[in-house]
CSV table of C-alpha atoms in Angstrom, one decimal:
chain,number,residue,atom,x,y,z
N,1,GLN,CA,-0.2,-76.8,-86.5
N,2,LEU,CA,3.5,-76.2,-86.9
N,3,LEU,CA,4.7,-72.8,-88.0
N,4,SER,CA,8.4,-72.1,-88.7
N,5,LEU,CA,10.4,-69.2,-90.2
N,6,GLN,CA,13.3,-71.6,-90.7
N,7,ALA,CA,13.7,-75.0,-92.2
N,8,THR,CA,11.6,-77.9,-90.8
N,9,SER,CA,12.7,-81.5,-90.9
N,10,LEU,CA,11.3,-84.9,-89.9
N,11,ALA,CA,13.9,-87.4,-88.7
N,12,ALA,CA,14.2,-90.8,-90.4
N,13,GLY,CA,11.3,-92.9,-89.2
N,14,ALA,CA,9.5,-90.1,-87.5
N,15,GLN,CA,5.7,-90.1,-87.4
N,16,VAL,CA,3.7,-86.9,-87.1
N,17,SER,CA,-0.1,-87.1,-87.0
N,18,ALA,CA,-3.1,-85.0,-86.0
N,19,GLY,CA,-6.7,-85.8,-85.6
N,20,ASP,CA,-7.9,-82.9,-87.9
N,21,SER,CA,-5.2,-80.9,-89.6
N,22,VAL,CA,-1.4,-80.4,-89.9
N,23,GLN,CA,-0.2,-77.1,-91.3
N,24,ILE,CA,3.5,-76.3,-91.9
N,25,ASP,CA,4.9,-73.0,-93.2
N,26,ALA,CA,8.7,-73.0,-93.3
N,27,GLY,CA,11.8,-72.0,-95.1
N,28,GLY,CA,12.3,-75.5,-96.2
N,29,VAL,CA,10.8,-78.9,-95.5
N,30,ALA,CA,12.7,-82.2,-95.5
N,31,MET,CA,11.2,-85.6,-94.5
N,32,GLY,CA,13.7,-88.3,-93.6
N,33,ALA,CA,13.7,-91.9,-94.8
N,34,GLY,CA,10.6,-93.7,-93.6
N,35,SER,CA,9.0,-90.6,-92.1
N,36,GLN,CA,5.2,-90.1,-92.1
N,37,LEU,CA,3.1,-86.9,-91.9
N,38,SER,CA,-0.7,-87.4,-91.6
N,39,ALA,CA,-3.9,-85.8,-90.4
N,40,GLY,CA,-7.6,-86.8,-90.3
N,41,ARG,CA,-8.7,-84.1,-92.7
N,42,VAL,CA,-6.1,-81.6,-94.0
N,43,VAL,CA,-2.4,-81.6,-94.5
N,44,ALA,CA,-1.0,-78.3,-95.8
N,45,VAL,CA,2.7,-77.7,-96.3
N,46,ARG,CA,4.1,-74.4,-97.6
N,47,SER,CA,7.8,-73.8,-98.2
N,48,SER,CA,9.7,-70.8,-99.4
N,49,ALA,CA,12.4,-73.2,-100.6
N,50,ASP,CA,12.1,-77.0,-101.3
N,51,ILE,CA,9.9,-79.7,-100.0
N,52,ARG,CA,11.4,-83.2,-99.8
N,53,VAL,CA,8.4,-85.4,-99.2
N,54,GLY,CA,8.2,-88.9,-97.7
N,55,GLU,CA,4.8,-90.3,-96.9
N,56,VAL,CA,2.0,-87.7,-96.5
N,57,ALA,CA,-1.6,-88.8,-96.0
N,58,VAL,CA,-5.1,-87.8,-95.0
N,59,THR,CA,-6.5,-90.6,-93.0
N,60,GLY,CA,-10.1,-89.5,-93.1
N,61,ASN,CA,-12.3,-89.5,-96.2
N,62,THR,CA,-14.6,-86.5,-95.7
N,63,ALA,CA,-15.6,-84.2,-98.5
N,64,THR,CA,-13.2,-81.5,-97.1
N,65,GLY,CA,-10.2,-83.7,-97.0
N,66,SER,CA,-7.1,-82.3,-98.8
N,67,VAL,CA,-3.4,-82.5,-99.2
N,68,MET,CA,-1.7,-79.3,-100.3
N,69,LEU,CA,2.0,-78.9,-101.0
N,70,GLN,CA,3.4,-75.5,-102.2
N,71,ALA,CA,7.1,-74.8,-102.7
N,72,ASP,CA,8.8,-71.8,-104.2
N,73,GLY,CA,11.6,-74.3,-105.1
N,74,ARG,CA,11.2,-78.0,-105.8
N,75,ILE,CA,8.9,-80.8,-104.6
N,76,ASP,CA,10.9,-84.0,-104.6
N,77,SER,CA,10.6,-87.5,-103.1
N,78,ASN,CA,12.9,-88.5,-100.3
N,79,GLY,CA,13.5,-91.8,-102.2
N,80,ASP,CA,11.2,-94.0,-100.1
N,81,ALA,CA,9.4,-96.7,-102.0
N,82,ALA,CA,6.0,-95.5,-100.8
N,83,VAL,CA,3.0,-93.5,-101.9
N,84,ASN,CA,4.1,-89.9,-101.3
N,85,ILE,CA,0.6,-88.4,-101.3
N,86,GLY,CA,-2.2,-90.6,-100.1
N,87,GLY,CA,-5.9,-90.3,-99.2
N,88,GLY,CA,-9.4,-91.7,-99.8
N,89,GLY,CA,-11.7,-91.3,-102.7
N,90,ASN,CA,-13.0,-87.9,-101.4
N,91,VAL,CA,-9.6,-86.4,-100.8
N,92,LEU,CA,-8.2,-83.7,-103.1
N,93,ALA,CA,-4.5,-83.0,-103.7
N,94,SER,CA,-2.8,-79.9,-105.0
N,95,LEU,CA,1.0,-79.7,-105.8
N,96,GLN,CA,2.5,-76.3,-106.8
N,97,ALA,CA,6.2,-75.8,-107.2
N,98,GLY,CA,8.5,-73.1,-108.7
N,99,ASP,CA,11.3,-75.3,-110.0
N,100,GLY,CA,9.8,-78.8,-110.6
N,101,ILE,CA,7.9,-81.7,-109.2
N,102,GLY,CA,9.6,-85.1,-109.0
N,103,SER,CA,12.5,-86.3,-111.2
N,104,ASP,CA,13.0,-88.7,-114.1
N,105,THR,CA,14.5,-91.2,-111.6
N,106,GLN,CA,11.9,-90.7,-108.8
N,107,ALA,CA,8.5,-89.5,-109.7
N,108,ILE,CA,6.1,-88.2,-107.0
N,109,THR,CA,3.5,-90.9,-106.3
N,110,VAL,CA,-0.1,-89.7,-105.8
N,111,ASP,CA,-3.0,-91.9,-104.7
N,112,VAL,CA,-6.0,-89.8,-103.8
N,113,GLY,CA,-9.6,-89.3,-105.0
N,114,GLN,CA,-8.6,-86.4,-107.3
N,115,LEU,CA,-5.4,-84.7,-108.1
N,116,ALA,CA,-6.9,-81.2,-108.7
N,117,LEU,CA,-3.7,-79.5,-109.7
N,118,ALA,CA,0.0,-80.2,-110.3
N,119,ARG,CA,1.8,-77.1,-111.5
N,120,SER,CA,5.5,-76.1,-112.0
N,121,ASP,CA,6.4,-72.6,-113.1
N,122,ARG,CA,9.9,-73.5,-114.3
N,123,GLY,CA,10.9,-77.1,-114.0
N,124,ASP,CA,9.6,-80.5,-115.2
N,125,ILE,CA,6.8,-82.6,-113.7
N,126,HIS,CA,7.2,-86.3,-113.0
N,127,LEU,CA,4.1,-88.1,-111.5
N,128,ARG,CA,3.0,-91.6,-111.0
N,129,LEU,CA,-0.6,-92.6,-110.2
N,130,PRO,CA,-0.6,-96.3,-109.0
N,131,ASN,CA,-4.4,-96.5,-109.0
N,132,GLY,CA,-5.1,-94.0,-111.8
N,133,GLY,CA,-8.0,-91.6,-110.9
N,134,VAL,CA,-9.3,-88.2,-111.7
N,135,VAL,CA,-6.9,-85.4,-112.6
N,136,GLY,CA,-7.7,-81.7,-113.0
N,137,ASP,CA,-4.8,-79.7,-114.5
N,138,VAL,CA,-1.2,-80.8,-114.9
N,139,VAL,CA,0.8,-77.8,-116.1
N,140,ALA,CA,4.6,-77.5,-116.6
N,141,ALA,CA,4.7,-73.8,-117.7
N,142,SER,CA,8.2,-73.9,-119.0
N,143,GLY,CA,9.2,-77.6,-118.8
N,144,ALA,CA,8.1,-81.2,-119.6
N,145,VAL,CA,5.4,-83.5,-118.2
N,146,SER,CA,5.9,-87.2,-117.6
N,147,LEU,CA,2.9,-89.0,-116.2
N,148,HIS,CA,2.5,-92.8,-115.5
N,149,SER,CA,-0.8,-94.2,-114.5
N,150,ASP,CA,-1.2,-97.9,-113.6
N,151,ALA,CA,-5.1,-97.7,-113.9
N,152,HIS,CA,-7.6,-95.7,-115.9
N,153,LEU,CA,-6.8,-92.0,-116.0
N,154,GLN,CA,-9.4,-89.2,-116.5
N,155,ALA,CA,-7.6,-85.8,-117.0
N,156,ASP,CA,-9.0,-82.4,-117.8
N,157,LEU,CA,-5.7,-80.9,-119.0
N,158,LEU,CA,-2.1,-82.1,-119.6
N,159,ASP,CA,0.0,-79.1,-120.6
N,160,ALA,CA,3.8,-79.1,-121.2
N,161,ALA,CA,5.8,-76.2,-122.5
N,162,THR,CA,8.2,-78.8,-124.0
N,163,ASP,CA,7.8,-82.6,-124.2
N,164,LEU,CA,4.8,-84.5,-122.9
N,165,GLN,CA,4.9,-88.3,-122.1
N,166,LEU,CA,2.0,-90.4,-120.9
N,167,GLU,CA,2.0,-94.1,-120.1
N,168,THR,CA,-1.3,-95.4,-118.9
N,169,ALA,CA,-3.6,-98.4,-118.6
N,170,SER,CA,-6.3,-96.4,-120.4
N,171,ALA,CA,-7.2,-92.7,-120.5
N,172,ASP,CA,-9.8,-90.1,-121.2
N,173,ILE,CA,-8.2,-86.7,-121.7
N,174,GLY,CA,-10.0,-83.4,-122.2
N,175,ARG,CA,-7.1,-81.4,-123.6
N,176,LEU,CA,-3.5,-82.3,-124.3
N,177,ASP,CA,-0.9,-79.6,-125.1
N,178,ALA,CA,2.8,-80.0,-125.8
N,179,GLY,CA,5.2,-77.3,-127.0
N,180,ALA,CA,7.5,-79.9,-128.4
N,181,ASP,CA,6.9,-83.7,-128.9
N,182,ALA,CA,4.1,-85.7,-127.3
N,183,VAL,CA,4.2,-89.5,-126.8
N,184,VAL,CA,1.1,-91.3,-125.4
N,185,ASN,CA,0.9,-95.0,-124.8
N,186,SER,CA,-2.2,-96.8,-123.5
N,187,ALA,CA,-2.5,-100.4,-122.6
N,188,GLY,CA,-6.3,-100.1,-123.2
N,189,ALA,CA,-8.6,-97.5,-124.7
N,190,LEU,CA,-7.6,-93.9,-125.3
N,191,ALA,CA,-9.7,-90.8,-125.9
N,192,VAL,CA,-8.4,-87.3,-126.5
N,193,ALA,CA,-10.9,-84.5,-127.0
N,194,LEU,CA,-8.4,-81.8,-128.1
N,195,GLY,CA,-4.7,-81.9,-128.7
N,196,ARG,CA,-2.1,-79.3,-129.8
N,197,VAL,CA,1.5,-80.5,-130.3
N,198,GLY,CA,4.3,-78.2,-131.4
N,199,GLY,CA,6.5,-81.1,-132.6
N,200,ASP,CA,5.8,-84.8,-133.4
N,201,ALA,CA,2.8,-86.6,-131.9
N,202,GLN,CA,2.8,-90.4,-131.3
N,203,LEU,CA,-0.4,-92.0,-129.9
N,204,HIS,CA,-0.6,-95.7,-129.4
N,205,SER,CA,-3.4,-97.7,-127.8
N,206,ALA,CA,-3.9,-101.4,-127.4
N,207,GLY,CA,-7.7,-100.8,-127.4
N,208,ALA,CA,-10.0,-98.4,-129.2
N,209,MET,CA,-8.9,-94.8,-129.9
N,210,ARG,CA,-11.2,-91.8,-130.1
N,211,ILE,CA,-9.9,-88.3,-131.1
N,212,GLY,CA,-11.9,-85.1,-131.3
N,213,GLU,CA,-9.2,-82.8,-132.8
N,214,LEU,CA,-5.5,-83.3,-132.9
N,215,GLN,CA,-3.0,-80.9,-134.5
N,216,ALA,CA,0.8,-81.7,-134.7
N,217,GLN,CA,3.3,-79.2,-136.2
N,218,GLY,CA,5.6,-82.1,-137.0
N,219,ALA,CA,4.7,-85.7,-137.8
N,220,LEU,CA,1.6,-87.5,-136.5
N,221,ASN,CA,1.5,-91.2,-135.8
N,222,ALA,CA,-1.6,-92.8,-134.4
N,223,ALA,CA,-2.1,-96.6,-134.0
N,224,ALA,CA,-5.0,-98.4,-132.3
N,225,GLY,CA,-5.4,-102.1,-131.4
N,226,ALA,CA,-9.1,-101.8,-132.2
N,227,ALA,CA,-11.1,-99.0,-134.0
N,228,LEU,CA,-9.7,-95.5,-134.5
N,229,VAL,CA,-12.3,-92.7,-134.9
N,230,ALA,CA,-11.3,-89.1,-135.3
N,231,GLN,CA,-13.1,-85.9,-136.1
N,232,THR,CA,-10.1,-83.7,-137.2
N,233,LEU,CA,-6.4,-84.7,-137.7
N,234,SER,CA,-3.6,-82.4,-139.1
N,235,SER,CA,0.1,-82.6,-139.3
N,236,GLY,CA,3.0,-80.4,-140.4
N,237,SER,CA,4.8,-83.3,-142.0
N,238,ALA,CA,4.1,-87.0,-142.6
N,239,MET,CA,1.1,-88.7,-141.1
N,240,GLN,CA,0.6,-92.4,-140.4
N,241,LEU,CA,-2.6,-94.0,-139.1
N,242,ASP,CA,-3.2,-97.7,-138.3
N,243,ALA,CA,-6.2,-99.4,-136.8
N,244,SER,CA,-6.7,-103.1,-136.2
N,245,ASP,CA,-10.5,-102.6,-136.8
N,246,ALA,CA,-12.3,-99.7,-138.5
N,247,LEU,CA,-10.5,-96.3,-139.2
N,248,GLU,CA,-12.8,-93.3,-139.7
N,249,VAL,CA,-11.7,-89.7,-140.0
N,250,GLN,CA,-14.0,-86.8,-140.9
N,251,GLN,CA,-11.2,-84.2,-141.7
N,252,LEU,CA,-7.6,-85.0,-142.4
N,253,ARG,CA,-4.8,-82.7,-143.4
N,254,SER,CA,-1.2,-83.8,-143.9
N,255,ALA,CA,1.5,-81.4,-145.1
N,256,GLY,CA,3.6,-84.4,-146.0
N,257,ASP,CA,2.9,-88.0,-147.0
N,258,LEU,CA,-0.1,-90.0,-145.7
N,259,ALA,CA,-0.3,-93.7,-144.9
N,260,ALA,CA,-3.6,-95.0,-143.5
N,261,ALA,CA,-4.4,-98.7,-143.0
N,262,ALA,CA,-7.5,-100.3,-141.4
N,263,GLY,CA,-8.2,-103.9,-140.4
N,264,GLY,CA,-11.9,-103.1,-141.2
N,265,LEU,CA,-13.7,-100.2,-142.9
N,266,LEU,CA,-11.5,-97.2,-143.9
N,267,GLY,CA,-13.6,-94.1,-144.2
N,268,ILE,CA,-12.3,-90.5,-144.7
N,269,GLY,CA,-14.6,-87.5,-145.3
N,270,ASP,CA,-12.3,-84.7,-146.4
N,271,LEU,CA,-8.6,-85.5,-147.2
N,272,VAL,CA,-5.8,-83.2,-148.1
N,273,ALA,CA,-2.2,-84.5,-148.4
N,274,ASP,CA,0.6,-82.5,-149.9
N,275,GLY,CA,2.8,-85.5,-150.6
N,276,ASP,CA,2.0,-89.1,-151.5
N,277,ALA,CA,-1.1,-90.9,-150.0
N,278,ARG,CA,-1.7,-94.6,-149.4
N,279,LEU,CA,-5.1,-95.8,-148.2
N,280,GLU,CA,-5.6,-99.5,-147.5
N,281,GLY,CA,-8.7,-101.2,-146.0
N,282,ALA,CA,-9.3,-104.9,-145.1
N,283,ALA,CA,-13.0,-104.2,-145.9
N,284,ASP,CA,-14.6,-101.3,-147.7
N,285,VAL,CA,-12.8,-98.0,-148.4
N,286,ARG,CA,-14.8,-94.8,-148.6
N,287,LEU,CA,-13.3,-91.4,-149.6
N,288,ALA,CA,-15.8,-88.5,-149.9
N,289,GLN,CA,-13.3,-85.9,-151.1
N,290,GLY,CA,-9.5,-86.0,-151.6
N,291,VAL,CA,-6.8,-83.6,-152.8
N,292,VAL,CA,-3.4,-85.2,-153.1
N,293,GLY,CA,-0.3,-83.3,-154.2
N,294,GLN,CA,1.6,-86.3,-155.5
N,295,SER,CA,0.4,-89.9,-156.0
N,296,LEU,CA,-2.7,-91.6,-154.6
N,297,ASP,CA,-2.8,-95.4,-154.0
N,298,VAL,CA,-6.0,-96.8,-152.7
N,299,ALA,CA,-6.7,-100.5,-152.0
N,300,ALA,CA,-9.9,-102.0,-150.7
N,301,ALA,CA,-10.6,-105.7,-150.0
N,302,GLY,CA,-14.2,-104.9,-150.4
N,303,THR,CA,-16.0,-102.0,-152.1
N,304,LEU,CA,-14.1,-98.9,-153.0
N,305,ASP,CA,-16.2,-95.7,-153.2
N,306,VAL,CA,-14.5,-92.4,-154.2
N,307,ARG,CA,-16.8,-89.4,-154.6
N,308,ALA,CA,-14.2,-86.9,-155.7
N,309,ALA,CA,-10.4,-87.0,-156.0
N,310,LYS,CA,-7.8,-84.5,-157.3
N,311,VAL,CA,-4.4,-86.1,-157.7
N,312,GLY,CA,-1.3,-84.3,-158.8
N,313,GLY,CA,0.6,-87.4,-159.7
N,314,ASP,CA,-0.4,-91.0,-160.5
N,315,PHE,CA,-3.7,-92.6,-159.2
N,316,ILE,CA,-3.9,-96.3,-158.5
N,317,ALA,CA,-7.2,-97.8,-157.3
N,318,ASN,CA,-7.8,-101.5,-156.5
N,319,ALA,CA,-11.0,-103.1,-155.1
N,320,GLY,CA,-11.8,-106.7,-154.3
N,321,GLY,CA,-15.5,-105.8,-155.0
N,322,LEU,CA,-17.3,-103.0,-156.6
N,323,LEU,CA,-15.2,-99.9,-157.5
N,324,ALA,CA,-17.1,-96.6,-157.9
N,325,ILE,CA,-15.5,-93.3,-158.7
N,326,ASP,CA,-17.8,-90.3,-159.3
N,327,ASN,CA,-15.2,-87.7,-160.2
N,328,ALA,CA,-11.4,-87.8,-160.6
N,329,ALA,CA,-8.8,-85.4,-162.0
N,330,VAL,CA,-5.4,-87.0,-162.3
N,331,GLY,CA,-2.1,-85.2,-163.3
N,332,GLY,CA,-0.2,-88.4,-164.1
N,333,GLN,CA,-1.3,-91.9,-165.0
N,334,ALA,CA,-4.3,-93.7,-163.7
N,335,SER,CA,-4.8,-97.5,-163.1
N,336,ILE,CA,-8.3,-98.5,-162.0
N,337,ASP,CA,-8.9,-102.2,-161.1
N,338,GLY,CA,-12.3,-103.4,-159.9
N,339,GLY,CA,-12.7,-106.9,-158.5
N,340,THR,CA,-16.3,-107.2,-159.7
N,341,ASP,CA,-18.2,-104.2,-161.3
N,342,MET,CA,-16.9,-100.8,-162.0
N,343,GLN,CA,-18.8,-97.4,-162.0
N,344,LEU,CA,-16.8,-94.5,-163.4
N,345,GLY,CA,-18.3,-91.0,-163.6
N,346,ASP,CA,-16.2,-88.0,-164.8
N,347,ALA,CA,-12.5,-88.6,-165.1
N,348,THR,CA,-9.7,-86.4,-166.5
N,349,VAL,CA,-6.3,-88.1,-166.8
N,350,ALA,CA,-3.3,-86.2,-168.1
N,351,GLN,CA,-1.4,-89.3,-169.2
N,352,SER,CA,-2.5,-92.9,-169.7
N,353,LEU,CA,-5.7,-94.5,-168.3
N,354,VAL,CA,-5.9,-98.3,-167.7
N,355,LEU,CA,-9.3,-99.8,-166.6
N,356,ASN,CA,-9.8,-103.4,-165.5
N,357,ALA,CA,-13.0,-105.0,-164.2
N,358,GLY,CA,-13.5,-108.5,-162.9
């Protein structure tokens, strides 16, 4: 155990190790190039100023293993191309800083069983997880969050007061909050249980995407390389949804235009779009209820099934197979084209109505 009322530094290439624990409490902590700090069970570093970290590790893998860094100032890397915080599958890590964690040119690299907490009260957070893993809370109380995971990421909370950026191999996120814009890119599957975004939201996945609820005060763009399934989506301006396979949304609200395209089934339960709406499915298209402020254009390669639609402007509907509309109220013109049979219930059209059946 090392206690210091002044600054503590490890010279370049220095190696400090302990069989059980290392604890440092100092006015500042700086690790030189190539320096290492390790213990069998616990490494705890507390600084009333900054921590400049090299390679810190817990070498044992007990259930009580932990790495804890706490700085009133910043936690930054010393520039070494090494894992900054390391440990086995049972090791927990906690990073708390007043003025930021990592930088946009040198993120803090963490490779432990669980990153329980990464929090910055004032600055941004920049983290890299070379082997993915389990993350508790990542919170930038007044800054941005940038997180890069080279393997699957399971996170309880990603919370940024401003922008949030996530690059990952795949991810399962409990809650995602961003005060400004949020950009999420996944090379595999992506799941978000709850998301709140103060600006624009962009979510892209090469695999399947699953969303519980996502609200964006600005535009919302979600694109999946497989199926996209969502319970509730809402945007303060335009919304664009793309899926290489099926696209299914229970509740959808766009304060601007809407464009939704599916490589398979396109199904929407409750749709509200204040602007124009374009729905396109490479198989069947099903719309239970839709209210569109301007024009609605729906195209289905297979069956088109619309239970109820209220359209402020023109309504264009095309189907490669059966076209069925139970109820429609159209403020402009309507053009209905069924590839085979057509079933039309109640329809009120303010201007012209054109019907074609194959």
